[in-house]
Short mmCIF file of C-alpha atoms and ligand atoms in Angstrom, two decimals:
data_model
loop_
_atom_site.label_atom_id
_atom_site.label_comp_id
_atom_site.label_asym_id
_atom_site.label_seq_id
_atom_site.Cartn_x
_atom_site.Cartn_y
_atom_site.Cartn_z
CA UNK A 1 9.53 6.73 -21.64
CA UNK A 2 12.18 6.64 -18.89
CA UNK A 3 14.23 9.41 -20.52
CA UNK A 4 11.19 11.69 -20.52
CA UNK A 5 10.37 11.19 -16.86
CA UNK A 6 10.11 14.75 -15.49
CA UNK A 7 11.89 14.15 -12.19
CA UNK A 8 12.73 17.80 -11.52
CA UNK A 9 9.13 18.88 -12.17
CA UNK A 10 7.92 16.08 -9.92
CA UNK A 11 10.24 17.01 -7.08
CA UNK A 12 9.00 20.59 -7.14
CA UNK A 13 5.54 19.30 -6.32
CA UNK A 14 6.65 17.82 -2.96
CA UNK A 15 7.65 20.66 -0.62
CA UNK A 16 9.06 18.38 2.09
CA UNK A 17 11.84 17.33 -0.31
CA UNK A 18 13.38 20.73 0.48
CA UNK A 19 13.85 19.77 4.10
CA UNK A 20 17.42 19.64 5.43
CA UNK A 21 18.75 17.68 8.38
CA UNK A 22 22.27 18.32 9.72
CA UNK A 23 22.80 20.73 6.81
CA UNK A 24 22.11 18.12 4.14
CA UNK A 25 18.96 17.75 2.05
CA UNK A 26 16.97 14.83 3.37
CA UNK A 27 16.63 11.74 1.16
CA UNK A 28 13.36 10.01 1.98
CA UNK A 29 13.58 6.24 1.65
CA UNK A 30 10.53 5.41 3.75
CA UNK A 31 7.81 5.80 1.14
CA UNK A 32 6.32 2.41 2.12
CA UNK A 33 5.82 3.76 5.65
CA UNK A 34 4.19 6.91 4.33
CA UNK A 35 4.94 8.85 1.16
CA UNK A 36 5.68 12.56 1.08
CA UNK A 37 2.70 14.79 0.32
CA UNK A 38 1.93 16.73 -2.84
CA UNK A 39 1.67 20.51 -2.65
CA UNK A 40 -1.68 20.17 -4.45
CA UNK A 41 -2.90 17.91 -1.62
CA UNK A 42 -1.68 20.35 1.02
CA UNK A 43 -3.52 23.12 -0.86
CA UNK A 44 -6.66 21.00 -1.05
CA UNK A 45 -6.73 20.68 2.75
CA UNK A 46 -6.11 24.36 3.22
CA UNK A 47 -8.71 25.36 0.58
CA UNK A 48 -11.36 23.16 2.11
CA UNK A 49 -10.87 24.57 5.60
CA UNK A 50 -10.43 28.14 4.40
CA UNK A 51 -13.62 28.14 2.34
CA UNK A 52 -15.57 26.71 5.27
CA UNK A 53 -16.12 23.11 6.21
CA UNK A 54 -19.43 21.47 7.03
CA UNK A 55 -21.07 18.17 7.73
CA UNK A 56 -23.18 16.36 5.13
CA UNK A 57 -26.89 16.81 4.40
CA UNK A 58 -26.98 20.54 5.20
CA UNK A 59 -28.98 23.01 3.11
CA UNK A 60 -26.19 25.52 2.61
CA UNK A 61 -23.20 25.89 0.28
CA UNK A 62 -20.42 24.53 2.52
CA UNK A 63 -22.37 21.32 2.98
CA UNK A 64 -23.17 21.00 -0.75
CA UNK A 65 -19.49 21.63 -1.55
CA UNK A 66 -18.36 19.01 0.95
CA UNK A 67 -20.66 16.43 -0.61
CA UNK A 68 -19.42 17.36 -4.07
CA UNK A 69 -15.75 17.04 -3.11
CA UNK A 70 -16.40 13.62 -1.60
CA UNK A 71 -18.34 12.48 -4.68
CA UNK A 72 -15.51 13.65 -6.94
CA UNK A 73 -12.90 11.86 -4.82
CA UNK A 74 -14.93 8.63 -5.01
CA UNK A 75 -15.22 8.90 -8.77
CA UNK A 76 -11.46 9.48 -9.02
CA UNK A 77 -10.82 6.37 -6.93
CA UNK A 78 -13.05 4.35 -9.25
CA UNK A 79 -10.91 5.54 -12.16
CA UNK A 80 -7.72 4.76 -10.25
CA UNK A 81 -8.72 1.13 -9.75
CA UNK A 82 -10.91 0.62 -12.84
CA UNK A 83 -13.77 0.03 -10.44
CA UNK A 84 -16.93 1.27 -12.16
CA UNK A 85 -18.81 -1.78 -10.89
CA UNK A 86 -17.82 -0.99 -7.32
CA UNK A 87 -18.53 1.66 -4.72
CA UNK A 88 -16.00 3.51 -2.58
CA UNK A 89 -16.23 4.05 1.17
CA UNK A 90 -13.75 6.22 3.03
CA UNK A 91 -12.52 5.62 6.55
CA UNK A 92 -9.66 6.48 8.90
CA UNK A 93 -7.24 3.98 7.34
CA UNK A 94 -7.16 0.64 5.54
CA UNK A 95 -6.88 -1.41 8.74
CA UNK A 96 -10.08 -0.12 10.32
CA UNK A 97 -12.00 -0.67 7.07
CA UNK A 98 -10.72 -4.24 6.84
CA UNK A 99 -11.91 -4.83 10.39
CA UNK A 100 -15.32 -3.31 9.63
CA UNK A 101 -15.78 -5.36 6.44
CA UNK A 102 -14.56 -8.58 8.04
CA UNK A 103 -17.11 -8.15 10.87
CA UNK A 104 -19.88 -7.57 8.36
CA UNK A 105 -18.94 -10.57 6.21
CA UNK A 106 -18.51 -12.84 9.21
CA UNK A 107 -22.14 -12.34 10.18
CA UNK A 108 -23.02 -14.79 7.41
CA UNK A 109 -20.14 -17.24 8.08
CA UNK A 110 -20.92 -20.51 9.83
CA UNK A 111 -18.85 -22.82 11.98
CA UNK A 112 -16.77 -25.06 9.75
CA UNK A 113 -16.56 -22.51 6.91
CA UNK A 114 -13.06 -21.68 5.77
CA UNK A 115 -11.03 -18.64 4.77
CA UNK A 116 -7.57 -18.44 3.19
CA UNK A 117 -4.95 -15.83 4.08
CA UNK A 118 -1.25 -15.65 3.22
CA UNK A 119 2.01 -15.69 5.16
CA UNK A 120 3.38 -12.71 3.24
CA UNK A 121 0.86 -10.16 4.49
CA UNK A 122 0.99 -7.06 6.61
CA UNK A 123 -0.99 -8.21 9.67
CA UNK A 124 -3.88 -5.86 8.94
CA UNK A 125 -4.76 -8.23 6.13
CA UNK A 126 -4.43 -11.21 8.46
CA UNK A 127 -5.81 -10.27 11.85
CA UNK A 128 -8.91 -8.47 10.57
CA UNK A 129 -10.13 -11.67 8.86
CA UNK A 130 -8.58 -14.12 11.35
CA UNK A 131 -10.25 -12.62 14.42
CA UNK A 132 -13.64 -12.44 12.68
CA UNK A 133 -13.18 -16.08 11.65
CA UNK A 134 -12.27 -17.15 15.16
CA UNK A 135 -15.40 -15.52 16.57
CA UNK A 136 -17.51 -17.69 14.26
CA UNK A 137 -15.55 -20.99 14.45
CA UNK A 138 -14.33 -20.53 10.87
CA UNK A 139 -11.16 -22.40 9.86
CA UNK A 140 -8.22 -20.21 8.79
CA UNK A 141 -5.72 -21.56 6.26
CA UNK A 142 -2.60 -19.88 4.89
CA UNK A 143 -0.94 -19.87 1.48
CA UNK A 144 2.65 -20.59 2.56
CA UNK A 145 5.58 -18.28 1.94
CA UNK A 146 8.61 -19.89 0.36
CA UNK A 147 11.76 -18.44 2.00
CA UNK A 148 14.02 -19.59 -0.83
CA UNK A 149 12.08 -17.91 -3.66
CA UNK A 150 10.71 -15.07 -1.46
CA UNK A 151 7.30 -15.61 -3.06
CA UNK A 152 4.04 -17.22 -2.04
CA UNK A 153 3.71 -20.87 -2.90
CA UNK A 154 0.68 -20.43 -5.14
CA UNK A 155 0.89 -24.06 -6.25
CA UNK A 156 -0.65 -24.90 -2.86
CA UNK A 157 -3.81 -22.90 -3.48
CA UNK A 158 -5.86 -25.58 -5.30
CA UNK A 159 -5.35 -27.90 -2.30
CA UNK A 160 -6.40 -25.20 0.16
CA UNK A 161 -9.58 -24.17 -1.67
CA UNK A 162 -12.71 -26.18 -0.93
CA UNK A 163 -16.44 -25.73 -1.37
CA UNK A 164 -16.41 -24.23 2.15
CA UNK A 165 -13.98 -21.43 1.32
CA UNK A 166 -15.73 -18.10 1.85
CA UNK A 167 -12.85 -15.71 1.29
CA UNK A 168 -9.29 -15.44 0.03
CA UNK A 169 -7.46 -12.35 1.29
CA UNK A 170 -4.17 -11.46 -0.34
CA UNK A 171 -1.88 -8.47 -0.83
CA UNK A 172 -0.97 -7.08 -4.25
CA UNK A 173 2.63 -6.60 -3.12
CA UNK A 174 4.71 -7.14 0.02
CA UNK A 175 5.40 -3.98 2.00
CA UNK A 176 8.75 -5.47 3.13
CA UNK A 177 10.35 -7.31 0.25
CA UNK A 178 8.32 -5.86 -2.63
CA UNK A 179 7.29 -9.23 -4.10
CA UNK A 180 4.23 -8.73 -6.33
CA UNK A 181 1.67 -11.52 -6.09
CA UNK A 182 -0.35 -12.80 -9.03
CA UNK A 183 -3.76 -11.74 -7.73
CA UNK A 184 -5.51 -12.52 -11.00
CA UNK A 185 -4.41 -16.14 -10.82
CA UNK A 186 -5.56 -16.41 -7.21
CA UNK A 187 -8.94 -14.82 -8.02
CA UNK A 188 -9.51 -17.17 -10.97
CA UNK A 189 -9.08 -20.17 -8.69
CA UNK A 190 -11.02 -18.68 -5.79
CA UNK A 191 -14.00 -17.90 -8.03
CA UNK A 192 -14.24 -21.56 -9.08
CA UNK A 193 -15.33 -22.45 -5.53
CA UNK A 194 -17.40 -19.29 -5.08
CA UNK A 195 -15.00 -17.59 -2.65
CA UNK A 196 -14.73 -13.81 -2.39
CA UNK A 197 -11.40 -12.13 -3.07
CA UNK A 198 -10.18 -9.30 -0.81
CA UNK A 199 -7.03 -7.44 -1.83
CA UNK A 200 -4.74 -5.28 0.26
CA UNK A 201 -3.37 -2.77 -2.24
CA UNK A 202 -1.93 -0.41 0.38
CA UNK A 203 1.70 -1.05 -0.53
CA UNK A 204 1.19 -1.54 -4.26
CA UNK A 205 -0.71 1.57 -5.14
CA UNK A 206 2.03 4.21 -5.20
CA UNK A 207 3.92 2.01 -7.66
CA UNK A 208 1.63 0.02 -9.92
CA UNK A 209 -1.76 -0.06 -11.59
CA UNK A 210 -4.19 -2.40 -9.83
CA UNK A 211 -7.17 -3.11 -12.08
CA UNK A 212 -10.08 -4.45 -9.99
CA UNK A 213 -12.09 -5.46 -13.02
CA UNK A 214 -9.31 -7.25 -14.85
CA UNK A 215 -8.07 -9.03 -11.71
CA UNK A 216 -11.59 -10.02 -10.66
CA UNK A 217 -11.26 -8.45 -7.21
CA UNK A 218 -14.37 -8.19 -5.01
CA UNK A 219 -12.99 -5.89 -2.32
CA UNK A 220 -9.92 -3.74 -2.28
CA UNK A 221 -8.37 -1.68 0.53
CA UNK A 222 -5.96 1.21 0.24
CA UNK A 223 -4.69 4.29 2.02
CA UNK A 224 -4.05 7.72 0.52
CA UNK A 225 -1.11 8.62 2.77
CA UNK A 226 0.89 5.94 0.95
CA UNK A 227 0.20 7.60 -2.38
CA UNK A 228 1.10 11.24 -1.76
CA UNK A 229 -2.07 12.48 -0.05
CA UNK A 230 -3.58 12.72 3.45
CA UNK A 231 -4.46 10.05 6.01
CA UNK A 232 -7.63 8.67 4.42
CA UNK A 233 -8.40 4.97 4.09
CA UNK A 234 -10.63 3.49 1.41
CA UNK A 235 -12.57 0.30 0.77
CA UNK A 236 -13.68 -0.33 -2.81
CA UNK A 237 -16.30 -3.06 -2.91
CA UNK A 238 -18.20 -4.63 -5.81
CA UNK A 239 -21.63 -2.94 -5.76
CA UNK A 240 -23.82 -6.04 -5.49
CA UNK A 241 -21.64 -7.48 -2.76
CA UNK A 242 -21.63 -4.13 -0.94
CA UNK A 243 -25.45 -4.05 -1.06
CA UNK A 244 -25.58 -7.43 0.65
CA UNK A 245 -23.05 -6.49 3.37
CA UNK A 246 -24.69 -6.36 6.77
CA UNK A 247 -22.37 -3.75 8.29
CA UNK A 248 -22.35 -2.62 11.91
CA UNK A 249 -23.69 0.94 12.01
CA UNK A 250 -25.56 3.45 14.14
CA UNK A 251 -29.27 3.34 13.37
CA UNK A 252 -29.93 6.91 12.14
CA UNK A 253 -26.84 6.92 9.84
CA UNK A 254 -27.56 6.45 6.11
CA UNK A 255 -28.27 2.85 5.16
CA UNK A 256 -27.42 3.22 1.48
CA UNK A 257 -24.27 1.97 -0.22
CA UNK A 258 -21.49 3.09 0.22
CA UNK A 259 -22.37 5.48 3.09
CA UNK A 260 -23.40 2.72 5.43
CA UNK A 261 -19.77 1.62 5.87
CA UNK A 262 -18.59 5.14 6.72
CA UNK A 263 -18.76 5.27 10.48
CA UNK A 264 -19.08 8.71 12.05
CA UNK A 265 -17.94 11.89 10.33
CA UNK A 266 -15.17 11.45 7.80
CA UNK A 267 -11.93 13.39 7.34
CA UNK A 268 -13.56 15.99 5.10
CA UNK A 269 -10.45 18.09 4.66
CA UNK A 270 -8.37 14.97 3.85
CA UNK A 271 -10.71 13.43 1.28
CA UNK A 272 -10.16 16.05 -1.49
CA UNK A 273 -6.42 15.23 -1.36
CA UNK A 274 -7.30 11.84 -2.86
CA UNK A 275 -8.28 13.65 -6.06
CA UNK A 276 -4.98 15.57 -6.01
CA UNK A 277 -3.07 12.28 -5.84
CA UNK A 278 -5.05 10.69 -8.67
CA UNK A 279 -4.47 13.78 -10.82
CA UNK A 280 -0.74 13.62 -10.06
CA UNK A 281 -0.49 10.02 -11.29
CA UNK A 282 -2.59 10.87 -14.36
CA UNK A 283 -0.39 13.91 -15.10
CA UNK A 284 2.57 11.58 -15.71
CA UNK A 285 0.67 9.75 -18.44
CA UNK A 286 -1.19 10.52 -21.62
CA UNK A 287 -4.47 9.55 -23.25
CA UNK A 288 -7.99 10.77 -23.81
CA UNK A 289 -9.64 9.63 -20.61
CA UNK A 290 -8.57 9.95 -16.98
CA UNK A 291 -8.33 6.17 -16.85
CA UNK A 292 -5.94 6.00 -19.81
CA UNK A 293 -3.83 8.75 -18.28
CA UNK A 294 -3.70 6.91 -14.97
CA UNK A 295 -2.66 3.67 -16.65
CA UNK A 296 0.10 5.31 -18.65
CA UNK A 297 1.11 7.44 -15.65
CA UNK A 298 1.74 4.21 -13.76
CA UNK A 299 3.80 2.88 -16.66
CA UNK A 300 6.03 5.95 -16.41
CA UNK A 301 6.35 5.54 -12.62
CA UNK A 302 7.14 1.83 -12.93
CA UNK A 303 9.78 2.30 -15.60
CA UNK A 304 11.49 5.02 -13.58
CA UNK A 305 11.28 3.33 -10.19
CA UNK A 306 12.30 -0.11 -11.48
CA UNK A 307 15.41 1.36 -13.02
CA UNK A 308 16.36 3.05 -9.72
CA UNK A 309 15.55 -0.06 -7.70
CA UNK A 310 17.68 -2.22 -10.00
CA UNK A 311 20.58 0.16 -9.49
CA UNK A 312 20.11 -0.01 -5.72
CA UNK A 313 19.86 -3.80 -5.68
CA UNK A 314 22.90 -4.33 -7.88
CA UNK A 315 25.03 -1.86 -5.91
CA UNK A 316 23.99 -3.38 -2.58
CA UNK A 317 24.67 -6.88 -3.90
CA UNK A 318 28.28 -5.89 -4.56
CA UNK A 319 28.90 -4.95 -0.92
CA UNK A 320 30.31 -7.59 1.41
CA UNK A 321 28.31 -7.90 4.63
CA UNK A 322 25.03 -6.92 2.92
CA UNK A 323 22.35 -9.58 2.65
CA UNK A 324 19.51 -8.71 0.31
CA UNK A 325 15.97 -10.04 0.71
CA UNK A 326 14.70 -9.72 -2.85
CA UNK A 327 13.17 -12.34 -5.11
CA UNK A 328 15.15 -12.99 -8.29
CA UNK A 329 14.81 -10.98 -11.48
CA UNK A 330 12.02 -13.18 -12.86
CA UNK A 331 9.69 -12.07 -10.05
CA UNK A 332 8.04 -8.64 -10.42
CA UNK A 333 8.69 -6.37 -7.46
CA UNK A 334 7.90 -2.90 -6.22
CA UNK A 335 10.99 -0.72 -5.64
CA UNK A 336 11.11 -1.85 -2.01
CA UNK A 337 14.50 -3.22 -1.13
CA UNK A 338 14.86 -5.18 2.12
CA UNK A 339 18.29 -6.07 3.44
CA UNK A 340 20.48 -6.53 6.51
CA UNK A 341 24.08 -5.66 7.25
CA UNK A 342 26.28 -8.10 9.13
CA UNK A 343 27.70 -6.71 12.36
CA UNK A 344 25.15 -3.93 12.95
CA UNK A 345 21.51 -4.09 13.99
CA UNK A 346 18.91 -2.74 11.57
CA UNK A 347 18.00 -0.07 14.13
CA UNK A 348 21.57 1.13 14.63
CA UNK A 349 22.09 1.19 10.86
CA UNK A 350 19.01 3.39 10.35
CA UNK A 351 19.99 5.75 13.16
CA UNK A 352 23.42 6.18 11.61
CA UNK A 353 21.95 6.70 8.12
CA UNK A 354 19.84 9.48 9.54
CA UNK A 355 22.46 11.13 11.75
CA UNK A 356 25.47 10.77 9.44
CA UNK A 357 23.90 10.91 5.96
CA UNK A 358 20.48 12.61 6.42
CA UNK A 359 18.79 9.61 4.84
CA UNK A 360 15.46 8.68 6.45
CA UNK A 361 15.09 4.93 6.23
CA UNK A 362 13.19 2.53 8.48
CA UNK A 363 13.71 -0.90 10.03
CA UNK A 364 11.61 -3.60 11.62
CA UNK A 365 9.12 -6.22 10.50
CA UNK A 366 6.67 -3.56 9.27
CA UNK A 367 3.86 -5.74 10.64
CA UNK A 368 4.78 -8.53 8.22
CA UNK A 369 5.45 -10.65 11.27
CA UNK A 370 5.07 -14.11 9.75
CA UNK A 371 7.37 -13.18 6.87
CA UNK A 372 10.13 -12.03 9.25
CA UNK A 373 9.67 -15.20 11.30
CA UNK A 374 9.86 -17.47 8.26
CA UNK A 375 13.12 -15.78 7.31
CA UNK A 376 14.45 -16.31 10.86
CA UNK A 377 15.26 -12.64 11.47
CA UNK A 378 12.39 -11.39 13.60
CA UNK A 379 14.26 -11.78 16.89
CA UNK A 380 17.24 -9.84 15.61
CA UNK A 381 15.53 -6.69 14.30
CA UNK A 382 14.03 -8.01 11.03
CA UNK A 383 14.77 -5.84 7.98
CA UNK A 384 16.22 -2.53 6.88
CA UNK A 385 13.85 -1.31 4.16
CA UNK A 386 14.89 1.12 1.43
CA UNK A 387 11.60 2.07 -0.17
CA UNK A 388 11.72 4.20 -3.28
CA UNK A 389 9.03 6.59 -4.47
CA UNK A 390 8.45 8.45 -7.75
CA UNK A 391 10.32 11.48 -6.36
CA UNK A 392 13.57 9.70 -5.45
CA UNK A 393 16.62 10.23 -7.65
CA UNK A 394 19.67 8.31 -8.80
CA UNK A 395 21.81 10.78 -6.88
CA UNK A 396 19.97 9.83 -3.68
CA UNK A 397 20.43 6.13 -4.42
CA UNK A 398 24.18 6.61 -4.90
CA UNK A 399 24.40 8.74 -1.76
CA UNK A 400 22.69 5.92 0.10
CA UNK A 401 25.12 3.33 -1.33
CA UNK A 402 28.06 5.53 -0.33
CA UNK A 403 26.57 5.91 3.16
CA UNK A 404 26.10 2.16 3.47
CA UNK A 405 29.75 1.56 2.55
CA UNK A 406 30.90 4.25 4.99
CA UNK A 407 28.94 2.69 7.85
CA UNK A 408 30.24 -0.78 7.02
CA UNK A 409 33.83 0.44 7.05
CA UNK A 410 33.46 1.36 10.70
CA UNK A 411 32.11 -2.05 11.73
CA UNK A 412 34.72 -4.07 13.55
CA UNK A 413 35.30 -7.73 12.68
C1 LIG B 1 0.61 -3.74 2.90
C2 LIG B 1 -0.04 -2.91 3.96
N1 LIG B 1 -1.27 -3.23 4.36
C3 LIG B 1 -1.92 -2.53 5.30
C4 LIG B 1 -1.33 -1.46 5.91
C5 LIG B 1 -2.10 -0.69 6.92
O1 LIG B 1 -2.58 0.45 6.32
P1 LIG B 1 -3.26 1.62 7.21
O2 LIG B 1 -2.15 2.31 7.90
O3 LIG B 1 -3.94 2.47 6.20
O4 LIG B 1 -4.19 0.97 8.13
C6 LIG B 1 -0.03 -1.09 5.55
C7 LIG B 1 0.65 0.03 6.21
O5 LIG B 1 1.84 0.12 6.25
C8 LIG B 1 0.63 -1.83 4.53
O6 LIG B 1 1.86 -1.51 4.12
#
């Protein structure tokens, strides 16, 4: 499968890969911050606006077409996540949807109820639930992060779960260190006490198939700008749960599911790009149905990206002064490689990568604040993060390794 991966064809579909900086073609290693955008997605925006945009519920073609494009995008998202028993709501981004859903859920929480979060999360998937809990006197517990294995300590979960647990919120994969969490195992245990399971799939979704049905997920949040499309957030919520959600909304807005969660007018030109992204993933796979194509498309992406990431990890591990933050080979990971270099701050390293090697790579805690604190590096710039995407190449990885060595050679001491 890896040998057949059509990397050149894929690269042609992302026009920004042609960009040069200081006379060198840019290598984009900040996919986890925001992936590059498909030409088909760019065309979808342009087509929508060129043909004439409209708001919903009008009695004229541009309004009908807008409704149809949105309905198609929602159906594509259901296929992407195997979520036929769920409904899809769009919003500005994943964070605002998490805040909206947490507020709605919290209306039925009582003082003394409990929720469980994790120490590995991006803070969107912490503070949305935590603040709603605090407003209602709900106790917040955390699945601890183990700094020596770079994984969550899932063995603690049975002790944390009680008959008062209302919710467990967890990420599919860490946006800093790439560790993939066993959501299915968490959901199995959460369901035994009747808790809901919310999953942040924002980082995972450009890299791996997340099956809502198979993993027993009640609510899932994602963002299309991380998977090659426009800035559109999405909440996918089990239909019966969605119907019971008492969301905050303006009175005249539709009260049906899923529209009732969609506050104000949506990003109508951005939403059709979601379909472009789903079709891109499916185009890398095979099978009769869209769902089969998506699943096998992800297998092709995973095989390709894992191979590149392994190369990057093993080359970085050979360099003195580099400290990698990656769980060992037994732990599944996205191709998201966090590290630090002795003698240079993460920020200075990234500036030099950009200015001297035309490699765009980011640093910081990436809002995984607790993780960076547990690793003792938050006060000294946290991580450098080399995040691979399906359009990166081995040549770019080797250029990056060469650049890293060149920067290190100039560090004194
Ligand atoms: C794991 C994770 N969760 C949540 C978010 C927030 O997503 P959004 O920007 O769509 O609000 C991000 C963004 O980087 C992320 O990586």
